[in-house]
Coordinates of C-alpha atoms in Angstrom, one line a residue:
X1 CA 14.4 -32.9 3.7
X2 CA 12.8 -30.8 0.9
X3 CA 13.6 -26.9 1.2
X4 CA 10.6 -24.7 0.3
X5 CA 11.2 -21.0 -0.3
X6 CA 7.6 -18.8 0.0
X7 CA 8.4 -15.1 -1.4
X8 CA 5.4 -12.9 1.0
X9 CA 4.7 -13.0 4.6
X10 CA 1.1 -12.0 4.8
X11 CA -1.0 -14.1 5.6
X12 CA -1.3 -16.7 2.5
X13 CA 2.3 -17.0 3.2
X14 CA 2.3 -17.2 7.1
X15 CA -0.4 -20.4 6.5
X16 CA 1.3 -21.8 3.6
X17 CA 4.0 -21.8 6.0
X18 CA 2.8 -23.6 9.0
X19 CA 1.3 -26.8 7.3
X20 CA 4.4 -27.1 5.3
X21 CA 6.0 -27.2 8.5
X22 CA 3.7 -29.6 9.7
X23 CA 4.8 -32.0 6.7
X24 CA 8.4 -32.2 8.0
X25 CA 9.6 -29.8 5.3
X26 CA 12.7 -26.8 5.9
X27 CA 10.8 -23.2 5.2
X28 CA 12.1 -19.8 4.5
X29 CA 10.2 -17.1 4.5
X30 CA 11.2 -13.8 2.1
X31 CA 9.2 -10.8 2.9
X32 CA 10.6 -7.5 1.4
X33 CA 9.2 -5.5 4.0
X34 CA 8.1 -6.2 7.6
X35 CA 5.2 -7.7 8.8
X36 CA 3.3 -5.1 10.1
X37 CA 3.1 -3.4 7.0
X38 CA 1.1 -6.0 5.0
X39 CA -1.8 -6.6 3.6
X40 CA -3.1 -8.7 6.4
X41 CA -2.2 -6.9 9.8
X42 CA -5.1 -4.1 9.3
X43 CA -8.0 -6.1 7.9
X44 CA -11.5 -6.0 9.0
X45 CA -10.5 -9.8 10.2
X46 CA -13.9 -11.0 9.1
X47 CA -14.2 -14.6 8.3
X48 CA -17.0 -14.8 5.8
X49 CA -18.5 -18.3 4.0
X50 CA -21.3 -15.7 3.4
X51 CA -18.6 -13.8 0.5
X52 CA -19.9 -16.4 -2.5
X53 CA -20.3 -13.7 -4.8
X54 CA -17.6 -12.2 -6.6
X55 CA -16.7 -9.0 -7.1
X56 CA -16.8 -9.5 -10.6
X57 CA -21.0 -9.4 -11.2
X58 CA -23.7 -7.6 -13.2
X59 CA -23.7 -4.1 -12.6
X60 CA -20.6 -3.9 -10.8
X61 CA -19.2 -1.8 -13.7
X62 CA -22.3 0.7 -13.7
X63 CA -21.5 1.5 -10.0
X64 CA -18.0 1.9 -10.2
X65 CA -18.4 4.7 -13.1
X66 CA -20.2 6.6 -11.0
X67 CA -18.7 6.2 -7.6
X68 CA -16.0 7.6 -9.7
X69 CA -17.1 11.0 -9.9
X70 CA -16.6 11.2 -5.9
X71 CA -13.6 11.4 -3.9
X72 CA -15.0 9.5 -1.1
X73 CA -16.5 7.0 -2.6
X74 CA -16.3 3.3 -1.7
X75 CA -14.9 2.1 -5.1
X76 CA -12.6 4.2 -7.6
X77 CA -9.9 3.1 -10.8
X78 CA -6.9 5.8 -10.4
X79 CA -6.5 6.5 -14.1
X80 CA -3.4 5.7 -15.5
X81 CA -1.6 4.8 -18.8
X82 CA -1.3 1.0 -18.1
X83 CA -1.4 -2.3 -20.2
X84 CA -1.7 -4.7 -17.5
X85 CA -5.1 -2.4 -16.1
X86 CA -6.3 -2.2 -19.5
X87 CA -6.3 -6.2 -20.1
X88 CA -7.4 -6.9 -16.5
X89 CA -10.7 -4.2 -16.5
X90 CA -11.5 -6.1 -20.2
X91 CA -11.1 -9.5 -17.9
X92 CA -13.2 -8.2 -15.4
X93 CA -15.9 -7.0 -18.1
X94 CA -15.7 -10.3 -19.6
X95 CA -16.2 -12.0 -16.3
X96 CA -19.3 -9.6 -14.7
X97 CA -22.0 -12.3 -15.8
X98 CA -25.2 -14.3 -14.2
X99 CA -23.1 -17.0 -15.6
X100 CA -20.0 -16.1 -13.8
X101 CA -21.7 -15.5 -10.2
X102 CA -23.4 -19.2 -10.6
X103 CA -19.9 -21.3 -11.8
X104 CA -18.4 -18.7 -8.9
X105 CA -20.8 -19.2 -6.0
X106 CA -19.8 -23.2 -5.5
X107 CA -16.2 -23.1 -5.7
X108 CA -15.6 -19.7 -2.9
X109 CA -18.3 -21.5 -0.6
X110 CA -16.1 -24.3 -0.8
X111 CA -12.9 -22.6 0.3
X112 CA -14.4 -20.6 2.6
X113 CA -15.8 -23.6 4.7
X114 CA -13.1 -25.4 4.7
X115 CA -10.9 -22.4 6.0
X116 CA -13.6 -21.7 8.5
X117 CA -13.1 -25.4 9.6
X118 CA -9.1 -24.8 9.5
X119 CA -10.2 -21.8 11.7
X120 CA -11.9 -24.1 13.8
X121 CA -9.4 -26.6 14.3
X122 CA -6.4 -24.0 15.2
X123 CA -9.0 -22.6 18.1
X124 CA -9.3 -25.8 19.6
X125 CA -5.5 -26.4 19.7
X126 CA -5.0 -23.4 21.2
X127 CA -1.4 -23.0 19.5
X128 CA -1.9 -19.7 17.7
X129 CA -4.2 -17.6 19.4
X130 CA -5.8 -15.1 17.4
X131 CA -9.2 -13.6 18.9
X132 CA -11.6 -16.3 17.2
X133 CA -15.4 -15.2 17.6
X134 CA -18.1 -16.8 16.2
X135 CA -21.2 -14.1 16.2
X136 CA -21.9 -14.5 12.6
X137 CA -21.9 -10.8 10.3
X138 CA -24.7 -8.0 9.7
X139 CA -25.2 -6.4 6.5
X140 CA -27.0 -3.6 6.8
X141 CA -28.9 -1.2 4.6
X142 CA -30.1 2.4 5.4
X143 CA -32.2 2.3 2.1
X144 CA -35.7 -0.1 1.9
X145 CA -35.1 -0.1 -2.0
X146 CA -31.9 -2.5 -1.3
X147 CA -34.3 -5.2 0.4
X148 CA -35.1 -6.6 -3.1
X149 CA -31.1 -7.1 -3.6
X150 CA -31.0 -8.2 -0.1
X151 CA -33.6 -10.9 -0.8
X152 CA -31.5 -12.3 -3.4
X153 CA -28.8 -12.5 -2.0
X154 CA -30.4 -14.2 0.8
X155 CA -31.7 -16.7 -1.6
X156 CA -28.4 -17.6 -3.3
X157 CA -27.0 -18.1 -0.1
X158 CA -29.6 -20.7 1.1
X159 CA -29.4 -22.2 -2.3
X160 CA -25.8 -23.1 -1.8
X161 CA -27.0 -24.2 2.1
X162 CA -25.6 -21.4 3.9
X163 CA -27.9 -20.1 6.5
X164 CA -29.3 -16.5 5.9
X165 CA -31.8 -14.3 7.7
X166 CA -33.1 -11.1 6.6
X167 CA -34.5 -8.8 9.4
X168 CA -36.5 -5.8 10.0
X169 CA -34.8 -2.6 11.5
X170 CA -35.9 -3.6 14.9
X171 CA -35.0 -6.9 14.7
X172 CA -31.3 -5.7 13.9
X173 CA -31.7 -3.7 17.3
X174 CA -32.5 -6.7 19.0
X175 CA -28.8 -8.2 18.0
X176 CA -27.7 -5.1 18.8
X177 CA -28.9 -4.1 22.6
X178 CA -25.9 -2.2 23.3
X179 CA -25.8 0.6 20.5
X180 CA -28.5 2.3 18.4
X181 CA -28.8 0.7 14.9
X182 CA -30.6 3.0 12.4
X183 CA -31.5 1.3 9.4
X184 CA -34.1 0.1 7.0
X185 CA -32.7 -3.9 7.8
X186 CA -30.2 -6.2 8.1
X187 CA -29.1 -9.8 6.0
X188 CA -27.8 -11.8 8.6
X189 CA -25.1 -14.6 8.2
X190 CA -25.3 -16.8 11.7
X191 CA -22.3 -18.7 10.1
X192 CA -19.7 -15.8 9.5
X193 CA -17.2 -15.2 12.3
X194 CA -14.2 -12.5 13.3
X195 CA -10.8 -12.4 14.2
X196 CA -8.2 -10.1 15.2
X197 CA -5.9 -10.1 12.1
X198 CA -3.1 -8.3 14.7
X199 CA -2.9 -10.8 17.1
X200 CA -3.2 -13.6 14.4
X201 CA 0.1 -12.4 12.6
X202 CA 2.3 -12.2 15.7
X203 CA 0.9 -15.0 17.0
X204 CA 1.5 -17.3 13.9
X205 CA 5.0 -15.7 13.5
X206 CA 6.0 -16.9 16.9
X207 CA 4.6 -20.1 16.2
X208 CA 6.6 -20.4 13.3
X209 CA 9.7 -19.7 14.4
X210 CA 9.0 -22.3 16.7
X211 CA 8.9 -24.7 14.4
X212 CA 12.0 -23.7 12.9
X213 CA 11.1 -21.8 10.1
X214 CA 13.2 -19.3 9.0
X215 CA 11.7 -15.6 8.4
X216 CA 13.8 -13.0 6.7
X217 CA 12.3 -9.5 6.7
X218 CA 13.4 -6.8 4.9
X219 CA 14.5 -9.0 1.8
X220 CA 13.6 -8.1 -1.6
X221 CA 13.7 -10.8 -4.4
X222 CA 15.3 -9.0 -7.4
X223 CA 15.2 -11.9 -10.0
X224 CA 15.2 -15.3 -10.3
X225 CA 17.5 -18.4 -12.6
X226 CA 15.5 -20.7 -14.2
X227 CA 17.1 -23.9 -15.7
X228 CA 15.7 -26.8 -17.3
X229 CA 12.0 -25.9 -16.6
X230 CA 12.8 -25.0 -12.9
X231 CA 13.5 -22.1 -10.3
X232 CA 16.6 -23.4 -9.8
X233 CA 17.9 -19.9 -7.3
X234 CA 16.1 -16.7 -6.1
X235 CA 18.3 -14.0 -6.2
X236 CA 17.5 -11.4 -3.6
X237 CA 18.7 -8.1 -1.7
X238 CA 20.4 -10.2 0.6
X239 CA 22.2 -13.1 -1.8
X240 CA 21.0 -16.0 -3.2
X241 CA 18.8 -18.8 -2.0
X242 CA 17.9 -22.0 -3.5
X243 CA 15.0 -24.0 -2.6
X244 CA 13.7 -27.3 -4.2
X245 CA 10.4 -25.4 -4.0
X246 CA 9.1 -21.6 -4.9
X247 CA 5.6 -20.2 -3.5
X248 CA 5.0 -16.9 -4.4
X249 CA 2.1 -15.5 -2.1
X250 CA 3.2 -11.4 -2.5
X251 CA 0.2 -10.3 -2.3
X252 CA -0.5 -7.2 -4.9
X253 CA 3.3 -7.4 -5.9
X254 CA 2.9 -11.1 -6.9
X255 CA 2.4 -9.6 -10.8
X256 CA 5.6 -8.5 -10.8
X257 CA 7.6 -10.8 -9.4
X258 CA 5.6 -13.4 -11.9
X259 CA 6.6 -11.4 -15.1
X260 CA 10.1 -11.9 -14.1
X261 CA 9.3 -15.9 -14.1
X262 CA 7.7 -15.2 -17.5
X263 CA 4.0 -15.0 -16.4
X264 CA 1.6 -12.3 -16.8
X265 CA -0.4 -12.6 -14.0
X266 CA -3.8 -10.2 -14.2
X267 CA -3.4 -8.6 -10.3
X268 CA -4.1 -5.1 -9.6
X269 CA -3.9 -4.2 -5.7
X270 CA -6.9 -3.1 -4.4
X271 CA -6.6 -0.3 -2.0
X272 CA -8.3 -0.5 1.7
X273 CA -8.0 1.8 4.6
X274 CA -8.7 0.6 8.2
X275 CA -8.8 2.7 12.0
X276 CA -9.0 1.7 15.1
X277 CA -10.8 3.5 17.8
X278 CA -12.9 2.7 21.4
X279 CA -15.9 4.2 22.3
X280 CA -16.3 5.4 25.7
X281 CA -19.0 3.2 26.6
X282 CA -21.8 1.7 23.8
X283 CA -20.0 -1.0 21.3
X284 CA -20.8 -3.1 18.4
X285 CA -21.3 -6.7 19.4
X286 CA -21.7 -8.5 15.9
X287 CA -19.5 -7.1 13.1
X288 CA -21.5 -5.7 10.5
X289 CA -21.0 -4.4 6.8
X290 CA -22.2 -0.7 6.2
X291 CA -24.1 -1.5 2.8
X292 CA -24.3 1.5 0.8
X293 CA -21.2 2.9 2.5
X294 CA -18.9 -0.3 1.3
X295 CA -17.6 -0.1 4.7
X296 CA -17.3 -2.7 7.8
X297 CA -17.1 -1.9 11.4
X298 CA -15.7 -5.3 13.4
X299 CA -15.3 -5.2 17.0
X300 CA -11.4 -5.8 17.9
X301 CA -8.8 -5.9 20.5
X302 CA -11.1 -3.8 22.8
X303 CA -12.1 -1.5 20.3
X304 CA -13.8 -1.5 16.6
X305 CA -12.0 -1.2 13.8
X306 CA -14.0 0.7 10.7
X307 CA -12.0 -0.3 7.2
X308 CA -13.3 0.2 3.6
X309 CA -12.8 1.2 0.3
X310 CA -11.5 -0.5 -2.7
X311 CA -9.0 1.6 -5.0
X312 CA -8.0 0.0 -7.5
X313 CA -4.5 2.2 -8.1
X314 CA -1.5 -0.7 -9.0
X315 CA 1.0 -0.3 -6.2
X316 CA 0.3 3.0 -5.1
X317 CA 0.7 3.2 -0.8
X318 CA -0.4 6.9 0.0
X319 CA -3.5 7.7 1.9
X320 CA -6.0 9.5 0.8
X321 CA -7.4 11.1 3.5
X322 CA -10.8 12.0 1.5
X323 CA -11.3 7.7 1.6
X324 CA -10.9 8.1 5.4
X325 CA -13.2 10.2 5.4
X326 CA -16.0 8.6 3.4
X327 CA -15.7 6.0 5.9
X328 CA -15.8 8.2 8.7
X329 CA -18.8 9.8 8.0
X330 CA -21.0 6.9 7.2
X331 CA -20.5 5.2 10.7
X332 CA -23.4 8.1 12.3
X333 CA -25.6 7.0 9.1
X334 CA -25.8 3.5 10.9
X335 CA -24.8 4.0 14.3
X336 CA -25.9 7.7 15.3
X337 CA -25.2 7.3 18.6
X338 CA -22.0 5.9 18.2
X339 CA -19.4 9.1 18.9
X340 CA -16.0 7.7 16.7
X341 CA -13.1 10.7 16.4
X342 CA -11.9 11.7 12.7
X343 CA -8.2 9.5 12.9
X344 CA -5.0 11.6 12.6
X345 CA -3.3 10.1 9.1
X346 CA -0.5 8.8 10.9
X347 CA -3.0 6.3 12.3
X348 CA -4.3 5.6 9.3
X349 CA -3.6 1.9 8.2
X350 CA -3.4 1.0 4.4
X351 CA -3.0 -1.6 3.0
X352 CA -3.0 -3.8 -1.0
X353 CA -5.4 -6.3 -1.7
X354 CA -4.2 -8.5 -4.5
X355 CA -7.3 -8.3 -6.9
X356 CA -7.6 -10.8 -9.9
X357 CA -10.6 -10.0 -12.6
X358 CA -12.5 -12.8 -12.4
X359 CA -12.5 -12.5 -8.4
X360 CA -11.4 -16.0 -7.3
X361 CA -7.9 -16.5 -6.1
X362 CA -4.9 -17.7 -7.9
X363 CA -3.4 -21.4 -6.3
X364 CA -1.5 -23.8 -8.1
X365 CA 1.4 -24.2 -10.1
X366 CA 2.2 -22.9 -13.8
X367 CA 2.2 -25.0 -16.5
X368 CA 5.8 -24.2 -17.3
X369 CA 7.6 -24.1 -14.4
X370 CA 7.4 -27.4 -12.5
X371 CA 8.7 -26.2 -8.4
X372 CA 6.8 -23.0 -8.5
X373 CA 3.1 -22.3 -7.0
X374 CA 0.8 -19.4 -6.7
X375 CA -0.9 -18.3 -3.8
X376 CA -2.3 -14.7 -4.4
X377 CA -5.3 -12.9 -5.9
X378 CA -7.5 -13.2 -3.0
X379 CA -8.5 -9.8 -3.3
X380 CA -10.8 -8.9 0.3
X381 CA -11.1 -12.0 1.3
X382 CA -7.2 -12.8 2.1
X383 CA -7.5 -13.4 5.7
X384 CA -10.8 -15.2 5.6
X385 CA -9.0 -17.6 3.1
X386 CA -5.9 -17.8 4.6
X387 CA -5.3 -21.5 6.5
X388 CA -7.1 -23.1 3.4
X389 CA -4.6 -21.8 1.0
X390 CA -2.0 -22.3 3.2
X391 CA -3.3 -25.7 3.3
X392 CA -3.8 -26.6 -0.4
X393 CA -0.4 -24.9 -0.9
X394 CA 1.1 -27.7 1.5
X395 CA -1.0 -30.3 -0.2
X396 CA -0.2 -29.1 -3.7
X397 CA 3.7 -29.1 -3.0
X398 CA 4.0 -32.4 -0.7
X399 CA 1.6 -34.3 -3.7
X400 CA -0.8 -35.1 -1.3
X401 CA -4.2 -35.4 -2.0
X402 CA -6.4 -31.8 -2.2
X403 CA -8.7 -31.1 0.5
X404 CA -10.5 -29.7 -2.7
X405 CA -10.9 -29.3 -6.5
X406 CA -8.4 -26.1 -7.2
X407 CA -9.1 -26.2 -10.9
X408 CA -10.7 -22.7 -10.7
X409 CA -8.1 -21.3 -9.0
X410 CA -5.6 -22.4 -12.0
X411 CA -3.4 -19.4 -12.5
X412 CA -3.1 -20.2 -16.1
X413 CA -6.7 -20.0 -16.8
X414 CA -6.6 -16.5 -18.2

């Protein structure tokens, strides 16, 4: 039986996991930490085939330098004297094009779909349960001057035969019956759906271990031997393992454990903050993004959870409270009727999205290491893409035939 080591237990890892389990093969999971601290346990938990832009786009630049000059803003670059952030803002630069967004617009509607499908499929099972909704996703905009943006985007998205509908203000309320909506109007994706990222992570675990995969927290991976073209051992906190196989799917910390395979691996984490909270009694039905704020509201567990913010800041895990609070602040702007408490920091989640430049994900293997595959880079949209990665990881390492073209997701393309 082949033996397949995957270093990461967010979710990439967790899916990667359970089809290679399906394919009859003996999984061990390393995760240096435990799994309620990842990446994946405090997400908005928005499943979105509507994401086909990427973040790297026209004017994406222009707005970051000057959210920069505010602490709260949605989207900041923590200075610092770094070679890897050098090369990967030049990479992004490179890649914020019109001809970028079109070659890009294809390939992430493509994965998104078939995760949504994946999605689909694990509902109907009913083996992992994880809070699956299907009410599509709002994005809303206080502002009437973002309805030309709005409009485009809405068009892009019917171009690539997604189903978008922009409304007026009061047909927002309408979706809405349960809360007061103030805004200008609303894009609305009928496709998009929500999970409960929470539930999703336990749930998988236990299904995991079912299965007979093995899942070792608290291990960190502190090199690796490489012979004849191979990972031939990983070398770890807690001994040595050897696998026939090697995913690395660590999330923001998957550029360093690359450069000690001898791959540099543009990845910067990509901070986001997330809360929980239940109002005593009006609620948000369809989970909407906050446009101008860059923050989400998702309804969750019997609450809503608010998460936003994208600080680009390496490995840095502190709060910053002033973040919090730009999110905080804008959910009156949309919902003034809506009464959410400021969250103690201790409640605060945080977590690292793994952020390549070019904005699409990194899967497949390395041109000079013939047992090892990526699965990382996935920057916001980790959850969302989850069970398709995990299945193209399963695919990719069994040599079965792809459930899609993973060319762009070549992690030697750069």
């Amino acid at each position: 039986m082949k033996s397949v080591g995957i270093i990461g237990g967010g979710v990439s890892g967790l899916f990667s996991a359970y089809y290679l389990a399906k394919e009859n093969v003996e999984v061990t999971i390393l995760e240096e930490g435990n799994f309620e601290d990842g990446c994946s346990f405090g997400n908005a938990g928005m499943i979105v085939p509507s994401h086909i832009i990427p973040l790297a786009q026209p004017g994406m630049i222009a707005k970051g330098l000057r959210w920069m000059l505010r602490s709260d803003s949605p989207f900041y670059v923590k200075p610092r004297l770094s070679g890897s952030l050098v090369k990967w803002g030049y990479l992004f630069w490179k890649h914020s094009t019109e001809q970028h967004v079109r070659y890009s617009i294809p390939v992430l509607r493509d994965i998104s779909l078939l995760s949504k499908r994946l999605f689909q499929e694990l509902a109907m099972e009913h083996e992992v349960a994880f809070g699956w909704k299907e009410k599509g996703l709002l994005m809303l905009f206080k502002d009437a001057h973002a309805l030309p943006e709005m409009k485009e985007e809405a068009h892009l998205a019917q171009q690539a035969g997604l189903e978008a509908q922009l409304l007026s203000g009061n047909e927002v309320q309408a979706l809405e019956p349960n809360v007061r909506v103030d805004v200008a109007g609303g894009l609305y994706y009928p496709g998009d759906a929500h999970i409960y990222p929470n539930q999703l992570v336990r749930n998988l675990l236990a299904v995991l271990k079912a299965k007979g995969v093995r899942i070792l927290e608290n291990v960190a991976v502190q090199d690796f031997d490489i012979q004849n073209k191979k990972v031939q051992a990983v070398d770890t906190s807690n001994g040595r393992y050897c696998f026939d196989e090697v995913v690395v799917a660590a999330g923001a910390w998957s550029a360093d454990l690359t450069q000690k395979l001898g791959i540099s691996l543009p990845l910067q984490g990509g901070k986001g903050y997330s809360f929980m909270a239940k109002p005593e009694s009006q609620s948000i039905q369809i989970p909407s993004i906050l446009l101008e704020a860059r923050a989400t509201a998702t309804p969750m567990g019997g609450g809503l959870r608010f998460a936003g913010t994208l600080e680009i800041a390496g490995t840095d895990t502190s709060v910053n409270m002033n973040r919090v609070r730009g999110i905080h602040s804008s959910i009156q702007n949309y919902y003034p009727e809506l009464s959410i408490p400021f969250p103690e920091k201790e409640s605060v989640w945080r977590g690292l999205r793994p952020c390549s430049p070019d904005g699409l994900p990194y899967i497949g293997r390395v041109k000079h290491l013939s047992n090892l595959t990526l699965a990382t880079g996935h920057g916001m949209m980790g959850v969302s893409l989850g069970p398709a990665t995990g299945k193209l990881v399963s695919e990719i390492v069994s040599g079965k035939k792809r459930s899609m073209d993973i060319a762009p997701f070549n992690p030697d393309r750069f």
